[in-house]
mmCIF file of C-alpha atoms and ligand atoms in Angstrom:
data_model
loop_
_atom_site.group_PDB
_atom_site.id
_atom_site.type_symbol
_atom_site.label_atom_id
_atom_site.label_comp_id
_atom_site.label_asym_id
_atom_site.label_seq_id
_atom_site.Cartn_x
_atom_site.Cartn_y
_atom_site.Cartn_z
ATOM 1 C CA UNK A 1 12.205 -18.716 4.509
ATOM 2 C CA UNK A 2 11.756 -15.050 5.810
ATOM 3 C CA UNK A 3 8.687 -12.979 5.189
ATOM 4 C CA UNK A 4 8.913 -9.076 5.755
ATOM 5 C CA UNK A 5 6.119 -6.287 5.983
ATOM 6 C CA UNK A 6 7.356 -3.240 4.109
ATOM 7 C CA UNK A 7 5.481 0.022 4.612
ATOM 8 C CA UNK A 8 4.664 2.330 1.935
ATOM 9 C CA UNK A 9 4.209 5.962 2.454
ATOM 10 C CA UNK A 10 1.639 8.103 0.510
ATOM 11 C CA UNK A 11 4.316 10.642 -0.082
ATOM 12 C CA UNK A 12 7.539 9.635 -0.764
ATOM 13 C CA UNK A 13 10.535 11.698 -1.606
ATOM 14 C CA UNK A 14 12.760 8.648 -2.720
ATOM 15 C CA UNK A 15 11.175 7.846 -5.975
ATOM 16 C CA UNK A 16 9.474 4.679 -4.512
ATOM 17 C CA UNK A 17 7.235 2.930 -7.179
ATOM 18 C CA UNK A 18 4.864 0.274 -6.000
ATOM 19 C CA UNK A 19 5.811 -3.301 -7.073
ATOM 20 C CA UNK A 20 8.994 -1.742 -8.913
ATOM 21 C CA UNK A 21 11.389 -0.060 -6.473
ATOM 22 C CA UNK A 22 11.561 0.436 -2.483
ATOM 23 C CA UNK A 23 14.053 2.707 -0.717
ATOM 24 C CA UNK A 24 14.827 1.957 2.703
ATOM 25 C CA UNK A 25 17.150 2.851 5.768
ATOM 26 C CA UNK A 26 20.245 0.907 6.463
ATOM 27 C CA UNK A 27 18.780 -0.365 9.754
ATOM 28 C CA UNK A 28 16.314 -2.808 7.824
ATOM 29 C CA UNK A 29 19.321 -4.271 5.671
ATOM 30 C CA UNK A 30 19.047 -7.416 7.968
ATOM 31 C CA UNK A 31 15.676 -8.151 6.927
ATOM 32 C CA UNK A 32 15.131 -6.740 3.229
ATOM 33 C CA UNK A 33 17.453 -9.292 1.244
ATOM 34 C CA UNK A 34 17.207 -10.940 -2.062
ATOM 35 C CA UNK A 35 14.419 -13.357 -2.754
ATOM 36 C CA UNK A 36 12.667 -12.498 0.606
ATOM 37 C CA UNK A 37 8.797 -12.231 0.288
ATOM 38 C CA UNK A 38 7.170 -9.016 1.248
ATOM 39 C CA UNK A 39 3.844 -7.721 2.099
ATOM 40 C CA UNK A 40 3.036 -4.181 1.177
ATOM 41 C CA UNK A 41 1.528 -1.997 4.100
ATOM 42 C CA UNK A 42 0.156 1.182 4.395
ATOM 43 C CA UNK A 43 -0.459 3.127 7.730
ATOM 44 C CA UNK A 44 -3.460 5.322 8.454
ATOM 45 C CA UNK A 45 -4.249 7.884 5.790
ATOM 46 C CA UNK A 46 -3.712 11.584 7.088
ATOM 47 C CA UNK A 47 -4.877 13.486 3.984
ATOM 48 C CA UNK A 48 -8.043 13.583 1.821
ATOM 49 C CA UNK A 49 -5.956 13.864 -1.451
ATOM 50 C CA UNK A 50 -4.813 10.064 -1.041
ATOM 51 C CA UNK A 51 -8.253 8.514 -0.315
ATOM 52 C CA UNK A 52 -8.756 7.915 -4.006
ATOM 53 C CA UNK A 53 -5.312 6.096 -4.461
ATOM 54 C CA UNK A 54 -5.703 3.540 -1.449
ATOM 55 C CA UNK A 55 -8.004 0.652 -0.992
ATOM 56 C CA UNK A 56 -8.672 1.835 2.781
ATOM 57 C CA UNK A 57 -8.008 4.764 4.710
ATOM 58 C CA UNK A 58 -7.259 2.390 7.724
ATOM 59 C CA UNK A 59 -3.960 0.697 8.028
ATOM 60 C CA UNK A 60 -3.843 -2.395 5.819
ATOM 61 C CA UNK A 61 -1.839 -4.821 3.438
ATOM 62 C CA UNK A 62 -2.385 -4.140 -0.161
ATOM 63 C CA UNK A 63 -0.037 -6.674 -2.207
ATOM 64 C CA UNK A 64 2.694 -9.199 -1.888
ATOM 65 C CA UNK A 65 6.113 -9.191 -3.891
ATOM 66 C CA UNK A 66 9.568 -10.592 -3.750
ATOM 67 C CA UNK A 67 12.664 -8.624 -3.106
ATOM 68 C CA UNK A 68 14.947 -8.439 -6.268
ATOM 69 C CA UNK A 69 18.296 -6.818 -5.903
ATOM 70 C CA UNK A 70 19.731 -4.858 -3.016
ATOM 71 C CA UNK A 71 21.393 -1.612 -4.324
ATOM 72 C CA UNK A 72 23.315 1.066 -2.350
ATOM 73 C CA UNK A 73 21.895 4.564 -2.682
ATOM 74 C CA UNK A 74 24.856 6.429 -3.213
ATOM 75 C CA UNK A 75 23.282 9.795 -2.694
ATOM 76 C CA UNK A 76 22.557 8.761 0.881
ATOM 77 C CA UNK A 77 24.928 9.849 3.664
ATOM 78 C CA UNK A 78 23.170 7.500 5.977
ATOM 79 C CA UNK A 79 23.844 4.335 3.954
ATOM 80 C CA UNK A 80 20.201 3.867 2.753
ATOM 81 C CA UNK A 81 19.427 1.290 0.024
ATOM 82 C CA UNK A 82 17.156 0.423 -2.722
ATOM 83 C CA UNK A 83 15.624 -2.974 -3.295
ATOM 84 C CA UNK A 84 14.006 -3.811 -6.503
ATOM 85 C CA UNK A 85 10.813 -5.429 -6.396
ATOM 86 C CA UNK A 86 9.865 -8.587 -8.368
ATOM 87 C CA UNK A 87 6.666 -10.649 -8.894
ATOM 88 C CA UNK A 88 4.256 -7.790 -7.426
ATOM 89 C CA UNK A 89 0.676 -9.003 -6.933
ATOM 90 C CA UNK A 90 -1.763 -6.331 -5.682
ATOM 91 C CA UNK A 91 -4.796 -7.196 -3.570
ATOM 92 C CA UNK A 92 -8.217 -6.386 -4.986
ATOM 93 C CA UNK A 93 -9.514 -5.807 -1.466
ATOM 94 C CA UNK A 94 -7.540 -4.171 1.671
ATOM 95 C CA UNK A 95 -6.540 -6.730 4.366
ATOM 96 C CA UNK A 96 -7.077 -4.810 7.529
ATOM 97 C CA UNK A 97 -4.081 -4.579 9.892
ATOM 98 C CA UNK A 98 -6.565 -5.013 12.733
ATOM 99 C CA UNK A 99 -9.397 -7.583 12.572
ATOM 100 C CA UNK A 100 -12.189 -8.277 15.439
ATOM 101 C CA UNK A 101 -9.734 -10.514 17.238
ATOM 102 C CA UNK A 102 -6.778 -7.996 17.164
ATOM 103 C CA UNK A 103 -3.885 -7.297 14.823
ATOM 104 C CA UNK A 104 -2.725 -9.960 12.303
ATOM 105 C CA UNK A 105 0.807 -9.037 13.147
ATOM 106 C CA UNK A 106 1.824 -10.312 16.638
ATOM 107 C CA UNK A 107 3.528 -7.574 18.632
ATOM 108 C CA UNK A 108 6.237 -8.830 20.801
ATOM 109 C CA UNK A 109 5.945 -7.669 24.654
ATOM 110 C CA UNK A 110 9.092 -5.645 24.326
ATOM 111 C CA UNK A 111 7.749 -3.561 21.192
ATOM 112 C CA UNK A 112 4.176 -2.756 22.832
ATOM 113 C CA UNK A 113 4.839 0.860 22.659
ATOM 114 C CA UNK A 114 6.748 1.242 19.583
ATOM 115 C CA UNK A 115 6.126 -1.673 17.158
ATOM 116 C CA UNK A 116 4.263 0.329 14.461
ATOM 117 C CA UNK A 117 7.072 2.856 14.324
ATOM 118 C CA UNK A 118 9.197 0.481 12.231
ATOM 119 C CA UNK A 119 8.200 0.611 8.503
ATOM 120 C CA UNK A 120 9.970 -2.666 7.857
ATOM 121 C CA UNK A 121 8.788 -5.657 10.047
ATOM 122 C CA UNK A 122 10.022 -9.358 9.928
ATOM 123 C CA UNK A 123 6.750 -11.605 10.416
ATOM 124 C CA UNK A 124 6.842 -15.648 10.477
ATOM 125 C CA UNK A 125 5.206 -17.901 7.804
ATOM 126 C CA UNK A 126 2.016 -18.268 10.141
ATOM 127 C CA UNK A 127 1.417 -14.456 9.972
ATOM 128 C CA UNK A 128 2.033 -14.322 6.381
ATOM 129 C CA UNK A 129 -0.289 -17.034 5.482
ATOM 130 C CA UNK A 130 -3.050 -15.334 7.935
ATOM 131 C CA UNK A 131 -2.689 -12.264 6.026
ATOM 132 C CA UNK A 132 -3.196 -13.982 2.500
ATOM 133 C CA UNK A 133 -5.981 -16.044 4.238
ATOM 134 C CA UNK A 134 -8.044 -13.090 4.595
ATOM 135 C CA UNK A 135 -8.428 -12.969 0.852
ATOM 136 C CA UNK A 136 -10.008 -15.371 -1.744
ATOM 137 C CA UNK A 137 -7.558 -16.477 -4.434
ATOM 138 C CA UNK A 138 -9.261 -14.201 -6.940
ATOM 139 C CA UNK A 139 -8.937 -11.059 -4.734
ATOM 140 C CA UNK A 140 -5.020 -11.559 -5.461
ATOM 141 C CA UNK A 141 -4.135 -9.909 -8.887
ATOM 142 C CA UNK A 142 -1.817 -12.161 -10.920
ATOM 143 C CA UNK A 143 1.603 -11.154 -11.151
ATOM 144 C CA UNK A 144 2.008 -8.191 -13.587
ATOM 145 C CA UNK A 145 4.809 -5.806 -14.530
ATOM 146 C CA UNK A 146 4.455 -2.248 -13.131
ATOM 147 C CA UNK A 147 4.179 -0.803 -16.666
ATOM 148 C CA UNK A 148 0.841 -2.448 -17.175
ATOM 149 C CA UNK A 149 -0.512 -0.583 -13.997
ATOM 150 C CA UNK A 150 0.966 2.796 -15.022
ATOM 151 C CA UNK A 151 0.950 3.022 -18.459
ATOM 152 C CA UNK A 152 0.080 6.916 -18.299
ATOM 153 C CA UNK A 153 3.591 7.960 -19.370
ATOM 154 C CA UNK A 154 5.166 7.056 -22.695
ATOM 155 C CA UNK A 155 8.707 7.654 -21.251
ATOM 156 C CA UNK A 156 9.757 4.148 -22.309
ATOM 157 C CA UNK A 157 9.799 5.407 -25.740
ATOM 158 C CA UNK A 158 12.876 7.330 -25.068
ATOM 159 C CA UNK A 159 14.364 3.835 -23.852
ATOM 160 C CA UNK A 160 16.611 1.817 -26.065
ATOM 161 C CA UNK A 161 15.077 0.769 -29.227
ATOM 162 C CA UNK A 162 14.080 -2.761 -29.550
ATOM 163 C CA UNK A 163 16.484 -5.291 -30.593
ATOM 164 C CA UNK A 164 15.822 -6.283 -34.237
ATOM 165 C CA UNK A 165 14.090 -9.743 -34.592
ATOM 166 C CA UNK A 166 12.234 -9.726 -31.386
ATOM 167 C CA UNK A 167 9.297 -11.578 -31.994
ATOM 168 C CA UNK A 168 5.850 -9.501 -31.686
ATOM 169 C CA UNK A 169 4.676 -11.780 -28.985
ATOM 170 C CA UNK A 170 7.669 -11.005 -26.849
ATOM 171 C CA UNK A 171 7.150 -7.382 -27.384
ATOM 172 C CA UNK A 172 4.713 -6.540 -24.567
ATOM 173 C CA UNK A 173 6.727 -8.334 -22.095
ATOM 174 C CA UNK A 174 9.785 -6.757 -23.204
ATOM 175 C CA UNK A 175 8.193 -3.192 -23.139
ATOM 176 C CA UNK A 176 6.960 -3.615 -19.758
ATOM 177 C CA UNK A 177 10.393 -4.874 -18.497
ATOM 178 C CA UNK A 178 12.043 -1.898 -20.208
ATOM 179 C CA UNK A 179 9.718 0.570 -18.553
ATOM 180 C CA UNK A 180 10.234 -1.254 -15.026
ATOM 181 C CA UNK A 181 13.886 -1.003 -15.590
ATOM 182 C CA UNK A 182 13.674 2.624 -16.542
ATOM 183 C CA UNK A 183 11.943 3.509 -13.396
ATOM 184 C CA UNK A 184 14.431 1.739 -11.310
ATOM 185 C CA UNK A 185 17.364 3.267 -13.024
ATOM 186 C CA UNK A 186 15.914 6.907 -12.804
ATOM 187 C CA UNK A 187 15.177 6.273 -9.032
ATOM 188 C CA UNK A 188 18.775 5.073 -8.456
ATOM 189 C CA UNK A 189 20.777 7.395 -10.783
ATOM 190 C CA UNK A 190 18.333 10.371 -11.126
ATOM 191 C CA UNK A 191 17.975 12.367 -14.246
ATOM 192 C CA UNK A 192 21.045 14.151 -14.886
ATOM 193 C CA UNK A 193 23.261 13.167 -17.650
ATOM 194 C CA UNK A 194 26.137 10.865 -16.293
ATOM 195 C CA UNK A 195 28.390 11.959 -19.096
ATOM 196 C CA UNK A 196 27.877 15.782 -19.581
ATOM 197 C CA UNK A 197 25.925 16.829 -16.462
ATOM 198 C CA UNK A 198 22.835 18.205 -18.778
ATOM 199 C CA UNK A 199 19.565 18.175 -16.773
ATOM 200 C CA UNK A 200 16.344 18.695 -18.816
ATOM 201 C CA UNK A 201 14.555 20.103 -15.944
ATOM 202 C CA UNK A 202 17.218 22.746 -15.090
ATOM 203 C CA UNK A 203 17.315 23.775 -18.785
ATOM 204 C CA UNK A 204 13.843 23.383 -20.047
ATOM 205 C CA UNK A 205 11.832 23.840 -16.668
ATOM 206 C CA UNK A 206 8.801 21.862 -15.706
ATOM 207 C CA UNK A 207 7.781 20.727 -19.047
ATOM 208 C CA UNK A 208 10.792 18.402 -19.646
ATOM 209 C CA UNK A 209 10.962 17.454 -15.985
ATOM 210 C CA UNK A 210 12.209 13.737 -15.563
ATOM 211 C CA UNK A 211 13.136 13.363 -19.194
ATOM 212 C CA UNK A 212 16.241 11.561 -19.683
ATOM 213 C CA UNK A 213 17.440 8.571 -21.733
ATOM 214 C CA UNK A 214 18.412 5.302 -20.127
ATOM 215 C CA UNK A 215 21.335 3.477 -22.059
ATOM 216 C CA UNK A 216 22.198 -0.174 -21.485
ATOM 217 C CA UNK A 217 26.054 -0.106 -20.650
ATOM 218 C CA UNK A 218 26.181 -4.003 -21.532
ATOM 219 C CA UNK A 219 23.679 -5.219 -24.361
ATOM 220 C CA UNK A 220 20.657 -7.312 -22.830
ATOM 221 C CA UNK A 221 21.778 -10.065 -25.227
ATOM 222 C CA UNK A 222 25.139 -10.224 -23.724
ATOM 223 C CA UNK A 223 23.771 -10.246 -19.914
ATOM 224 C CA UNK A 224 21.491 -13.304 -21.000
ATOM 225 C CA UNK A 225 18.212 -11.819 -20.589
ATOM 226 C CA UNK A 226 16.311 -8.628 -19.221
ATOM 227 C CA UNK A 227 15.810 -10.281 -15.704
ATOM 228 C CA UNK A 228 19.626 -10.142 -15.272
ATOM 229 C CA UNK A 229 20.068 -6.233 -15.829
ATOM 230 C CA UNK A 230 21.181 -4.671 -12.770
ATOM 231 C CA UNK A 231 19.660 -1.096 -13.008
ATOM 232 C CA UNK A 232 22.703 0.306 -11.097
ATOM 233 C CA UNK A 233 25.719 -1.032 -12.915
ATOM 234 C CA UNK A 234 24.034 -1.811 -16.117
ATOM 235 C CA UNK A 235 21.916 1.394 -17.001
ATOM 236 C CA UNK A 236 23.089 4.765 -17.095
ATOM 237 C CA UNK A 237 21.007 8.171 -17.579
ATOM 238 C CA UNK A 238 22.263 10.038 -20.673
ATOM 239 C CA UNK A 239 21.026 13.336 -22.382
ATOM 240 C CA UNK A 240 19.613 12.651 -25.844
ATOM 241 C CA UNK A 241 22.933 14.397 -27.455
ATOM 242 C CA UNK A 242 25.281 12.161 -25.350
ATOM 243 C CA UNK A 243 23.131 8.993 -26.097
ATOM 244 C CA UNK A 244 23.432 9.663 -29.926
ATOM 245 C CA UNK A 245 27.129 9.988 -29.571
ATOM 246 C CA UNK A 246 27.485 6.851 -27.656
ATOM 247 C CA UNK A 247 25.683 4.971 -30.508
ATOM 248 C CA UNK A 248 27.303 6.991 -33.369
ATOM 249 C CA UNK A 249 29.177 4.133 -34.811
ATOM 250 C CA UNK A 250 27.369 0.978 -35.775
ATOM 251 C CA UNK A 251 30.246 -1.299 -34.803
ATOM 252 C CA UNK A 252 31.252 0.173 -31.438
ATOM 253 C CA UNK A 253 29.218 1.497 -28.551
ATOM 254 C CA UNK A 254 31.252 4.096 -26.465
ATOM 255 C CA UNK A 255 31.674 3.387 -22.814
ATOM 256 C CA UNK A 256 30.688 6.021 -20.376
ATOM 257 C CA UNK A 257 34.505 6.551 -19.622
ATOM 258 C CA UNK A 258 35.293 6.916 -23.435
ATOM 259 C CA UNK A 259 32.383 9.440 -23.957
ATOM 260 C CA UNK A 260 33.840 11.523 -20.832
ATOM 261 C CA UNK A 261 37.295 11.450 -22.446
ATOM 262 C CA UNK A 262 35.857 12.643 -25.518
ATOM 263 C CA UNK A 263 34.121 15.520 -23.787
ATOM 264 C CA UNK A 264 37.158 16.333 -21.928
ATOM 265 C CA UNK A 265 39.705 16.645 -24.668
ATOM 266 C CA UNK A 266 37.230 18.464 -27.032
ATOM 267 C CA UNK A 267 36.928 21.121 -24.385
ATOM 268 C CA UNK A 268 40.497 21.262 -23.917
ATOM 269 C CA UNK A 269 41.133 22.014 -27.643
ATOM 270 C CA UNK A 270 38.540 24.407 -27.874
HETATM 271 ZN ZN1 LIG B 1 24.894 14.388 -21.752
HETATM 272 ZN ZN1 LIG B 2 21.913 3.484 -25.641
#
């Protein structure tokens, strides 16, 4: 079993969301693999504005999770990748990287001068257990989906409507899972309509920033469950108009290709 420390920056330009999606350079591909257990880490805090968002200003570990799917970032010219994150458990207290007896991570002799420069660092099981042993069991939050932590936005309302017949009990899980998939899809695909190129921010300005519908190209029921949705291949950002057209006929959902064909041929006939 492999364990990896992953660094989260206070400022990310990649749409990283804790416990949901992680963006990383190609050189870490050999460590960040499906099913690997990760420990979330933050380096020293350099700015006042982040104090409230962190467990500590010192370098520390703040959660554990598992790597889900690995997805190439097609906007990256350097071969960067995304990893979806499963089973996130946040720490209620920080685990400081440096204890009275030294660093919890063992720094190899060959890396004394530049060890901390790497944002992604493989560790062995003993070190992983050492990090976790700094906490009592109830200092590690149970597995929750990201939506429970970040319920400030109501964007999931613009997600696919709930399938008929879904029991109320299942609704909460479904809702959270949808929200998580939405966040992953937006990080991976962006907020521009994949069919017509419409972008709410460009058109309406700041007020509509980040607004977009996320469409399932394959119905969840056909995939065999929400856990099997691949946010890259199975989800697509569509503007409200295109999304409505795709679902216009009850007995058939248009593919992205078919929708583009409609747009192109209508434009030719104008
Ligand atoms: Zn559109
Ligand atoms: Zn749809």
